Amino acid sequence: MSRTRSHAQAQPSSPPPPVARLALTGDLARPARLTVSDLHGWRQHRTRVAFECRTSGVQHHCFEGPLLYDVLRDAGPGFDPARRKDRLRFLIAVSGADGHHTLLSWAEIDPDFADAPVLLAVAIDDTPLDRAGPQLVLPQDRCGARYVSGIEAIRVDGGYEPAR
């Protein structure tokens, strides 16, 4: 019997890369930490987009994922039913792993108002985003500046004072 080990046995296996997690926080009844895999639990939408990128010109991609509206609605935004049109004062702040941030209003994604089909993409051009994290996709935007890759956090905020 030989005492030599095969090369595969001699090398320790490296752990798999960590799975990206997205924190839903703020004025929500059910804040959560979600993975791309978790986002498959919502109805998936597929959209082809073209947007301008200042550094690399017009980009064409196909994205798939749930609507941001559906995911946030299920987290229970803290709208006050006693205040008429309360949801219109809520903002949505999105932060990516690379430090990119953007802001949307609740009215942009709400079906009763702008009804923009904003996605939390779980795949780009049929490539899963499990390790990189979801991407914010705004098909209505001509410029790609609000497309946030590797989303780490989404904060829903209705707690600011109105301008006077």
mmCIF file with all atom_site columns, C-alpha atoms in Angstrom:
data_model
loop_
_atom_site.group_PDB
_atom_site.id
_atom_site.type_symbol
_atom_site.label_atom_id
_atom_site.label_alt_id
_atom_site.label_comp_id
_atom_site.label_asym_id
_atom_site.label_entity_id
_atom_site.label_seq_id
_atom_site.pdbx_PDB_ins_code
_atom_site.Cartn_x
_atom_site.Cartn_y
_atom_site.Cartn_z
_atom_site.occupancy
_atom_site.B_iso_or_equiv
_atom_site.pdbx_formal_charge
_atom_site.auth_seq_id
_atom_site.auth_comp_id
_atom_site.auth_asym_id
_atom_site.auth_atom_id
_atom_site.pdbx_PDB_model_num
ATOM 1   C CA . MET A 1 1   ? 0.000   0.000  0.000   1.00 0.00 ? 1   MET A CA 1
ATOM 2   C CA . SER A 1 2   ? 1.400   3.367  -1.017  1.00 0.00 ? 2   SER A CA 1
ATOM 3   C CA . ARG A 1 3   ? 1.724   6.166  1.479   1.00 0.00 ? 3   ARG A CA 1
ATOM 4   C CA . THR A 1 4   ? 1.731   8.972  -1.128  1.00 0.00 ? 4   THR A CA 1
ATOM 5   C CA . ARG A 1 5   ? -1.319  11.186 -1.364  1.00 0.00 ? 5   ARG A CA 1
ATOM 6   C CA . SER A 1 6   ? -2.810  12.381 -4.584  1.00 0.00 ? 6   SER A CA 1
ATOM 7   C CA . HIS A 1 7   ? -2.409  16.054 -5.452  1.00 0.00 ? 7   HIS A CA 1
ATOM 8   C CA . ALA A 1 8   ? -6.122  16.625 -4.845  1.00 0.00 ? 8   ALA A CA 1
ATOM 9   C CA . GLN A 1 9   ? -5.848  15.225 -1.329  1.00 0.00 ? 9   GLN A CA 1
ATOM 10  C CA . ALA A 1 10  ? -2.721  17.241 -0.475  1.00 0.00 ? 10  ALA A CA 1
ATOM 11  C CA . GLN A 1 11  ? -4.246  20.626 -1.322  1.00 0.00 ? 11  GLN A CA 1
ATOM 12  C CA . PRO A 1 12  ? -6.733  22.044 1.173   1.00 0.00 ? 12  PRO A CA 1
ATOM 13  C CA . SER A 1 13  ? -9.942  23.073 -0.508  1.00 0.00 ? 13  SER A CA 1
ATOM 14  C CA . SER A 1 14  ? -10.699 26.767 -0.443  1.00 0.00 ? 14  SER A CA 1
ATOM 15  C CA . PRO A 1 15  ? -14.074 27.828 0.879   1.00 0.00 ? 15  PRO A CA 1
ATOM 16  C CA . PRO A 1 16  ? -16.606 29.026 -1.671  1.00 0.00 ? 16  PRO A CA 1
ATOM 17  C CA . PRO A 1 17  ? -16.827 32.795 -2.089  1.00 0.00 ? 17  PRO A CA 1
ATOM 18  C CA . PRO A 1 18  ? -19.350 34.429 0.252   1.00 0.00 ? 18  PRO A CA 1
ATOM 19  C CA . VAL A 1 19  ? -22.891 34.933 -0.979  1.00 0.00 ? 19  VAL A CA 1
ATOM 20  C CA . ALA A 1 20  ? -23.866 38.582 -1.354  1.00 0.00 ? 20  ALA A CA 1
ATOM 21  C CA . ARG A 1 21  ? -26.578 39.811 1.018   1.00 0.00 ? 21  ARG A CA 1
ATOM 22  C CA . LEU A 1 22  ? -28.905 42.767 0.658   1.00 0.00 ? 22  LEU A CA 1
ATOM 23  C CA . ALA A 1 23  ? -30.208 44.548 3.790   1.00 0.00 ? 23  ALA A CA 1
ATOM 24  C CA . LEU A 1 24  ? -33.747 45.973 3.606   1.00 0.00 ? 24  LEU A CA 1
ATOM 25  C CA . THR A 1 25  ? -34.001 48.577 6.366   1.00 0.00 ? 25  THR A CA 1
ATOM 26  C CA . GLY A 1 26  ? -35.826 51.712 7.417   1.00 0.00 ? 26  GLY A CA 1
ATOM 27  C CA . ASP A 1 27  ? -39.527 52.296 7.841   1.00 0.00 ? 27  ASP A CA 1
ATOM 28  C CA . LEU A 1 28  ? -40.498 48.663 7.295   1.00 0.00 ? 28  LEU A CA 1
ATOM 29  C CA . ALA A 1 29  ? -42.581 46.270 9.365   1.00 0.00 ? 29  ALA A CA 1
ATOM 30  C CA . ARG A 1 30  ? -40.416 43.359 8.201   1.00 0.00 ? 30  ARG A CA 1
ATOM 31  C CA . PRO A 1 31  ? -36.801 44.418 7.578   1.00 0.00 ? 31  PRO A CA 1
ATOM 32  C CA . ALA A 1 32  ? -34.756 41.607 6.062   1.00 0.00 ? 32  ALA A CA 1
ATOM 33  C CA . ARG A 1 33  ? -31.402 40.363 4.791   1.00 0.00 ? 33  ARG A CA 1
ATOM 34  C CA . LEU A 1 34  ? -31.873 38.765 1.389   1.00 0.00 ? 34  LEU A CA 1
ATOM 35  C CA . THR A 1 35  ? -29.672 36.877 -1.049  1.00 0.00 ? 35  THR A CA 1
ATOM 36  C CA . VAL A 1 36  ? -30.135 36.684 -4.802  1.00 0.00 ? 36  VAL A CA 1
ATOM 37  C CA . SER A 1 37  ? -31.538 33.205 -4.195  1.00 0.00 ? 37  SER A CA 1
ATOM 38  C CA . ASP A 1 38  ? -34.173 34.711 -1.874  1.00 0.00 ? 38  ASP A CA 1
ATOM 39  C CA . LEU A 1 39  ? -35.165 37.177 -4.610  1.00 0.00 ? 39  LEU A CA 1
ATOM 40  C CA . HIS A 1 40  ? -36.196 34.230 -6.802  1.00 0.00 ? 40  HIS A CA 1
ATOM 41  C CA . GLY A 1 41  ? -39.160 33.854 -4.424  1.00 0.00 ? 41  GLY A CA 1
ATOM 42  C CA . TRP A 1 42  ? -40.949 36.769 -6.092  1.00 0.00 ? 42  TRP A CA 1
ATOM 43  C CA . ARG A 1 43  ? -42.443 36.758 -9.587  1.00 0.00 ? 43  ARG A CA 1
ATOM 44  C CA . GLN A 1 44  ? -39.603 37.231 -12.075 1.00 0.00 ? 44  GLN A CA 1
ATOM 45  C CA . HIS A 1 45  ? -39.720 39.824 -14.845 1.00 0.00 ? 45  HIS A CA 1
ATOM 46  C CA . ARG A 1 46  ? -37.441 39.956 -17.862 1.00 0.00 ? 46  ARG A CA 1
ATOM 47  C CA . THR A 1 47  ? -36.567 43.153 -19.684 1.00 0.00 ? 47  THR A CA 1
ATOM 48  C CA . ARG A 1 48  ? -34.196 44.239 -22.427 1.00 0.00 ? 48  ARG A CA 1
ATOM 49  C CA . VAL A 1 49  ? -32.691 47.661 -21.872 1.00 0.00 ? 49  VAL A CA 1
ATOM 50  C CA . ALA A 1 50  ? -30.437 50.138 -23.614 1.00 0.00 ? 50  ALA A CA 1
ATOM 51  C CA . PHE A 1 51  ? -28.837 52.921 -21.614 1.00 0.00 ? 51  PHE A CA 1
ATOM 52  C CA . GLU A 1 52  ? -26.013 55.360 -22.103 1.00 0.00 ? 52  GLU A CA 1
ATOM 53  C CA . CYS A 1 53  ? -22.842 54.970 -20.098 1.00 0.00 ? 53  CYS A CA 1
ATOM 54  C CA . ARG A 1 54  ? -20.534 57.976 -20.043 1.00 0.00 ? 54  ARG A CA 1
ATOM 55  C CA . THR A 1 55  ? -17.378 55.863 -20.142 1.00 0.00 ? 55  THR A CA 1
ATOM 56  C CA . SER A 1 56  ? -18.383 53.040 -22.509 1.00 0.00 ? 56  SER A CA 1
ATOM 57  C CA . GLY A 1 57  ? -21.235 54.344 -24.657 1.00 0.00 ? 57  GLY A CA 1
ATOM 58  C CA . VAL A 1 58  ? -24.609 52.718 -25.169 1.00 0.00 ? 58  VAL A CA 1
ATOM 59  C CA . GLN A 1 59  ? -25.045 49.424 -23.321 1.00 0.00 ? 59  GLN A CA 1
ATOM 60  C CA . HIS A 1 60  ? -27.556 46.715 -24.288 1.00 0.00 ? 60  HIS A CA 1
ATOM 61  C CA . HIS A 1 61  ? -28.472 44.058 -21.730 1.00 0.00 ? 61  HIS A CA 1
ATOM 62  C CA . CYS A 1 62  ? -31.228 41.688 -20.718 1.00 0.00 ? 62  CYS A CA 1
ATOM 63  C CA . PHE A 1 63  ? -32.042 41.621 -17.014 1.00 0.00 ? 63  PHE A CA 1
ATOM 64  C CA . GLU A 1 64  ? -34.256 39.317 -14.984 1.00 0.00 ? 64  GLU A CA 1
ATOM 65  C CA . GLY A 1 65  ? -35.562 39.697 -11.445 1.00 0.00 ? 65  GLY A CA 1
ATOM 66  C CA . PRO A 1 66  ? -38.460 40.768 -9.237  1.00 0.00 ? 66  PRO A CA 1
ATOM 67  C CA . LEU A 1 67  ? -39.933 44.249 -9.210  1.00 0.00 ? 67  LEU A CA 1
ATOM 68  C CA . LEU A 1 68  ? -38.505 46.481 -6.490  1.00 0.00 ? 68  LEU A CA 1
ATOM 69  C CA . TYR A 1 69  ? -42.101 47.450 -5.670  1.00 0.00 ? 69  TYR A CA 1
ATOM 70  C CA . ASP A 1 70  ? -43.103 43.833 -4.940  1.00 0.00 ? 70  ASP A CA 1
ATOM 71  C CA . VAL A 1 71  ? -40.124 43.170 -2.666  1.00 0.00 ? 71  VAL A CA 1
ATOM 72  C CA . LEU A 1 72  ? -40.578 46.414 -0.702  1.00 0.00 ? 72  LEU A CA 1
ATOM 73  C CA . ARG A 1 73  ? -44.359 46.062 -0.486  1.00 0.00 ? 73  ARG A CA 1
ATOM 74  C CA . ASP A 1 74  ? -43.899 42.617 1.096   1.00 0.00 ? 74  ASP A CA 1
ATOM 75  C CA . ALA A 1 75  ? -41.478 44.147 3.640   1.00 0.00 ? 75  ALA A CA 1
ATOM 76  C CA . GLY A 1 76  ? -44.383 46.302 4.905   1.00 0.00 ? 76  GLY A CA 1
ATOM 77  C CA . PRO A 1 77  ? -43.574 49.971 4.355   1.00 0.00 ? 77  PRO A CA 1
ATOM 78  C CA . GLY A 1 78  ? -44.736 52.063 7.315   1.00 0.00 ? 78  GLY A CA 1
ATOM 79  C CA . PHE A 1 79  ? -47.362 54.126 5.557   1.00 0.00 ? 79  PHE A CA 1
ATOM 80  C CA . ASP A 1 80  ? -49.767 55.896 7.905   1.00 0.00 ? 80  ASP A CA 1
ATOM 81  C CA . PRO A 1 81  ? -53.315 55.013 6.738   1.00 0.00 ? 81  PRO A CA 1
ATOM 82  C CA . ALA A 1 82  ? -54.665 58.082 8.574   1.00 0.00 ? 82  ALA A CA 1
ATOM 83  C CA . ARG A 1 83  ? -52.548 60.412 6.412   1.00 0.00 ? 83  ARG A CA 1
ATOM 84  C CA . ARG A 1 84  ? -53.882 60.967 2.920   1.00 0.00 ? 84  ARG A CA 1
ATOM 85  C CA . LYS A 1 85  ? -51.313 59.988 0.270   1.00 0.00 ? 85  LYS A CA 1
ATOM 86  C CA . ASP A 1 86  ? -48.741 59.214 2.982   1.00 0.00 ? 86  ASP A CA 1
ATOM 87  C CA . ARG A 1 87  ? -46.758 56.920 0.691   1.00 0.00 ? 87  ARG A CA 1
ATOM 88  C CA . LEU A 1 88  ? -45.806 59.883 -1.501  1.00 0.00 ? 88  LEU A CA 1
ATOM 89  C CA . ARG A 1 89  ? -43.378 61.165 1.149   1.00 0.00 ? 89  ARG A CA 1
ATOM 90  C CA . PHE A 1 90  ? -41.303 57.949 1.181   1.00 0.00 ? 90  PHE A CA 1
ATOM 91  C CA . LEU A 1 91  ? -37.847 57.789 -0.371  1.00 0.00 ? 91  LEU A CA 1
ATOM 92  C CA . ILE A 1 92  ? -35.849 54.697 -1.307  1.00 0.00 ? 92  ILE A CA 1
ATOM 93  C CA . ALA A 1 93  ? -32.056 54.869 -0.950  1.00 0.00 ? 93  ALA A CA 1
ATOM 94  C CA . VAL A 1 94  ? -30.047 52.156 -2.715  1.00 0.00 ? 94  VAL A CA 1
ATOM 95  C CA . SER A 1 95  ? -26.357 51.483 -1.955  1.00 0.00 ? 95  SER A CA 1
ATOM 96  C CA . GLY A 1 96  ? -23.930 49.267 -3.851  1.00 0.00 ? 96  GLY A CA 1
ATOM 97  C CA . ALA A 1 97  ? -20.792 47.476 -2.704  1.00 0.00 ? 97  ALA A CA 1
ATOM 98  C CA . ASP A 1 98  ? -18.661 49.851 -4.785  1.00 0.00 ? 98  ASP A CA 1
ATOM 99  C CA . GLY A 1 99  ? -19.984 52.933 -2.955  1.00 0.00 ? 99  GLY A CA 1
ATOM 100 C CA . HIS A 1 100 ? -22.479 53.874 -5.693  1.00 0.00 ? 100 HIS A CA 1
ATOM 101 C CA . HIS A 1 101 ? -25.715 55.298 -4.246  1.00 0.00 ? 101 HIS A CA 1
ATOM 102 C CA . THR A 1 102 ? -28.965 56.427 -5.774  1.00 0.00 ? 102 THR A CA 1
ATOM 103 C CA . LEU A 1 103 ? -32.355 57.618 -4.648  1.00 0.00 ? 103 LEU A CA 1
ATOM 104 C CA . LEU A 1 104 ? -35.890 56.929 -5.871  1.00 0.00 ? 104 LEU A CA 1
ATOM 105 C CA . SER A 1 105 ? -39.264 58.092 -4.644  1.00 0.00 ? 105 SER A CA 1
ATOM 106 C CA . TRP A 1 106 ? -41.987 55.614 -3.730  1.00 0.00 ? 106 TRP A CA 1
ATOM 107 C CA . ALA A 1 107 ? -44.233 57.308 -6.324  1.00 0.00 ? 107 ALA A CA 1
ATOM 108 C CA . GLU A 1 108 ? -41.833 56.224 -9.103  1.00 0.00 ? 108 GLU A CA 1
ATOM 109 C CA . ILE A 1 109 ? -42.456 52.509 -8.444  1.00 0.00 ? 109 ILE A CA 1
ATOM 110 C CA . ASP A 1 110 ? -46.044 52.613 -7.152  1.00 0.00 ? 110 ASP A CA 1
ATOM 111 C CA . PRO A 1 111 ? -48.621 51.296 -9.677  1.00 0.00 ? 111 PRO A CA 1
ATOM 112 C CA . ASP A 1 112 ? -51.007 54.120 -8.700  1.00 0.00 ? 112 ASP A CA 1
ATOM 113 C CA . PHE A 1 113 ? -48.470 56.742 -9.829  1.00 0.00 ? 113 PHE A CA 1
ATOM 114 C CA . ALA A 1 114 ? -45.495 56.353 -12.241 1.00 0.00 ? 114 ALA A CA 1
ATOM 115 C CA . ASP A 1 115 ? -45.549 52.509 -12.111 1.00 0.00 ? 115 ASP A CA 1
ATOM 116 C CA . ALA A 1 116 ? -41.920 52.266 -13.298 1.00 0.00 ? 116 ALA A CA 1
ATOM 117 C CA . PRO A 1 117 ? -40.910 48.599 -13.716 1.00 0.00 ? 117 PRO A CA 1
ATOM 118 C CA . VAL A 1 118 ? -37.761 48.917 -11.581 1.00 0.00 ? 118 VAL A CA 1
ATOM 119 C CA . LEU A 1 119 ? -36.079 45.540 -11.086 1.00 0.00 ? 119 LEU A CA 1
ATOM 120 C CA . LEU A 1 120 ? -33.816 43.981 -8.506  1.00 0.00 ? 120 LEU A CA 1
ATOM 121 C CA . ALA A 1 121 ? -32.019 41.942 -11.146 1.00 0.00 ? 121 ALA A CA 1
ATOM 122 C CA . VAL A 1 122 ? -30.850 38.449 -10.231 1.00 0.00 ? 122 VAL A CA 1
ATOM 123 C CA . ALA A 1 123 ? -29.320 37.856 -13.675 1.00 0.00 ? 123 ALA A CA 1
ATOM 124 C CA . ILE A 1 124 ? -27.757 39.918 -16.455 1.00 0.00 ? 124 ILE A CA 1
ATOM 125 C CA . ASP A 1 125 ? -27.630 38.463 -19.968 1.00 0.00 ? 125 ASP A CA 1
ATOM 126 C CA . ASP A 1 126 ? -28.570 35.051 -18.474 1.00 0.00 ? 126 ASP A CA 1
ATOM 127 C CA . THR A 1 127 ? -25.594 35.175 -16.069 1.00 0.00 ? 127 THR A CA 1
ATOM 128 C CA . PRO A 1 128 ? -26.672 34.754 -12.412 1.00 0.00 ? 128 PRO A CA 1
ATOM 129 C CA . LEU A 1 129 ? -25.675 37.503 -9.971  1.00 0.00 ? 129 LEU A CA 1
ATOM 130 C CA . ASP A 1 130 ? -25.610 35.230 -6.889  1.00 0.00 ? 130 ASP A CA 1
ATOM 131 C CA . ARG A 1 131 ? -22.047 36.135 -5.855  1.00 0.00 ? 131 ARG A CA 1
ATOM 132 C CA . ALA A 1 132 ? -22.023 39.767 -7.069  1.00 0.00 ? 132 ALA A CA 1
ATOM 133 C CA . GLY A 1 133 ? -25.409 40.644 -5.595  1.00 0.00 ? 133 GLY A CA 1
ATOM 134 C CA . PRO A 1 134 ? -28.531 42.034 -7.224  1.00 0.00 ? 134 PRO A CA 1
ATOM 135 C CA . GLN A 1 135 ? -28.504 45.012 -9.559  1.00 0.00 ? 135 GLN A CA 1
ATOM 136 C CA . LEU A 1 136 ? -30.956 47.903 -9.618  1.00 0.00 ? 136 LEU A CA 1
ATOM 137 C CA . VAL A 1 137 ? -32.382 48.258 -13.140 1.00 0.00 ? 137 VAL A CA 1
ATOM 138 C CA . LEU A 1 138 ? -34.417 51.272 -14.245 1.00 0.00 ? 138 LEU A CA 1
ATOM 139 C CA . PRO A 1 139 ? -35.631 50.523 -17.793 1.00 0.00 ? 139 PRO A CA 1
ATOM 140 C CA . GLN A 1 140 ? -37.188 53.980 -18.064 1.00 0.00 ? 140 GLN A CA 1
ATOM 141 C CA . ASP A 1 141 ? -33.831 55.773 -17.536 1.00 0.00 ? 141 ASP A CA 1
ATOM 142 C CA . ARG A 1 142 ? -31.921 56.815 -20.672 1.00 0.00 ? 142 ARG A CA 1
ATOM 143 C CA . CYS A 1 143 ? -28.724 57.198 -18.652 1.00 0.00 ? 143 CYS A CA 1
ATOM 144 C CA . GLY A 1 144 ? -27.318 54.261 -16.667 1.00 0.00 ? 144 GLY A CA 1
ATOM 145 C CA . ALA A 1 145 ? -26.218 56.354 -13.672 1.00 0.00 ? 145 ALA A CA 1
ATOM 146 C CA . ARG A 1 146 ? -28.948 54.932 -11.387 1.00 0.00 ? 146 ARG A CA 1
ATOM 147 C CA . TYR A 1 147 ? -28.155 51.316 -12.254 1.00 0.00 ? 147 TYR A CA 1
ATOM 148 C CA . VAL A 1 148 ? -26.530 50.146 -9.014  1.00 0.00 ? 148 VAL A CA 1
ATOM 149 C CA . SER A 1 149 ? -24.527 46.900 -9.115  1.00 0.00 ? 149 SER A CA 1
ATOM 150 C CA . GLY A 1 150 ? -23.890 44.649 -6.139  1.00 0.00 ? 150 GLY A CA 1
ATOM 151 C CA . ILE A 1 151 ? -26.653 46.166 -4.005  1.00 0.00 ? 151 ILE A CA 1
ATOM 152 C CA . GLU A 1 152 ? -25.819 45.877 -0.307  1.00 0.00 ? 152 GLU A CA 1
ATOM 153 C CA . ALA A 1 153 ? -28.595 47.986 1.197   1.00 0.00 ? 153 ALA A CA 1
ATOM 154 C CA . ILE A 1 154 ? -31.986 49.468 0.441   1.00 0.00 ? 154 ILE A CA 1
ATOM 155 C CA . ARG A 1 155 ? -33.410 51.887 2.972   1.00 0.00 ? 155 ARG A CA 1
ATOM 156 C CA . VAL A 1 156 ? -37.057 53.004 2.874   1.00 0.00 ? 156 VAL A CA 1
ATOM 157 C CA . ASP A 1 157 ? -37.455 56.354 4.608   1.00 0.00 ? 157 ASP A CA 1
ATOM 158 C CA . GLY A 1 158 ? -40.603 58.300 5.331   1.00 0.00 ? 158 GLY A CA 1
ATOM 159 C CA . GLY A 1 159 ? -39.320 60.031 8.452   1.00 0.00 ? 159 GLY A CA 1
ATOM 160 C CA . TYR A 1 160 ? -38.219 63.423 7.222   1.00 0.00 ? 160 TYR A CA 1
ATOM 161 C CA . GLU A 1 161 ? -40.057 66.686 7.725   1.00 0.00 ? 161 GLU A CA 1
ATOM 162 C CA . PRO A 1 162 ? -41.774 68.222 4.679   1.00 0.00 ? 162 PRO A CA 1
ATOM 163 C CA . ALA A 1 163 ? -40.336 71.444 3.256   1.00 0.00 ? 163 ALA A CA 1
ATOM 164 C CA . ARG A 1 164 ? -42.035 74.609 4.456   1.00 0.00 ? 164 ARG A CA 1
#
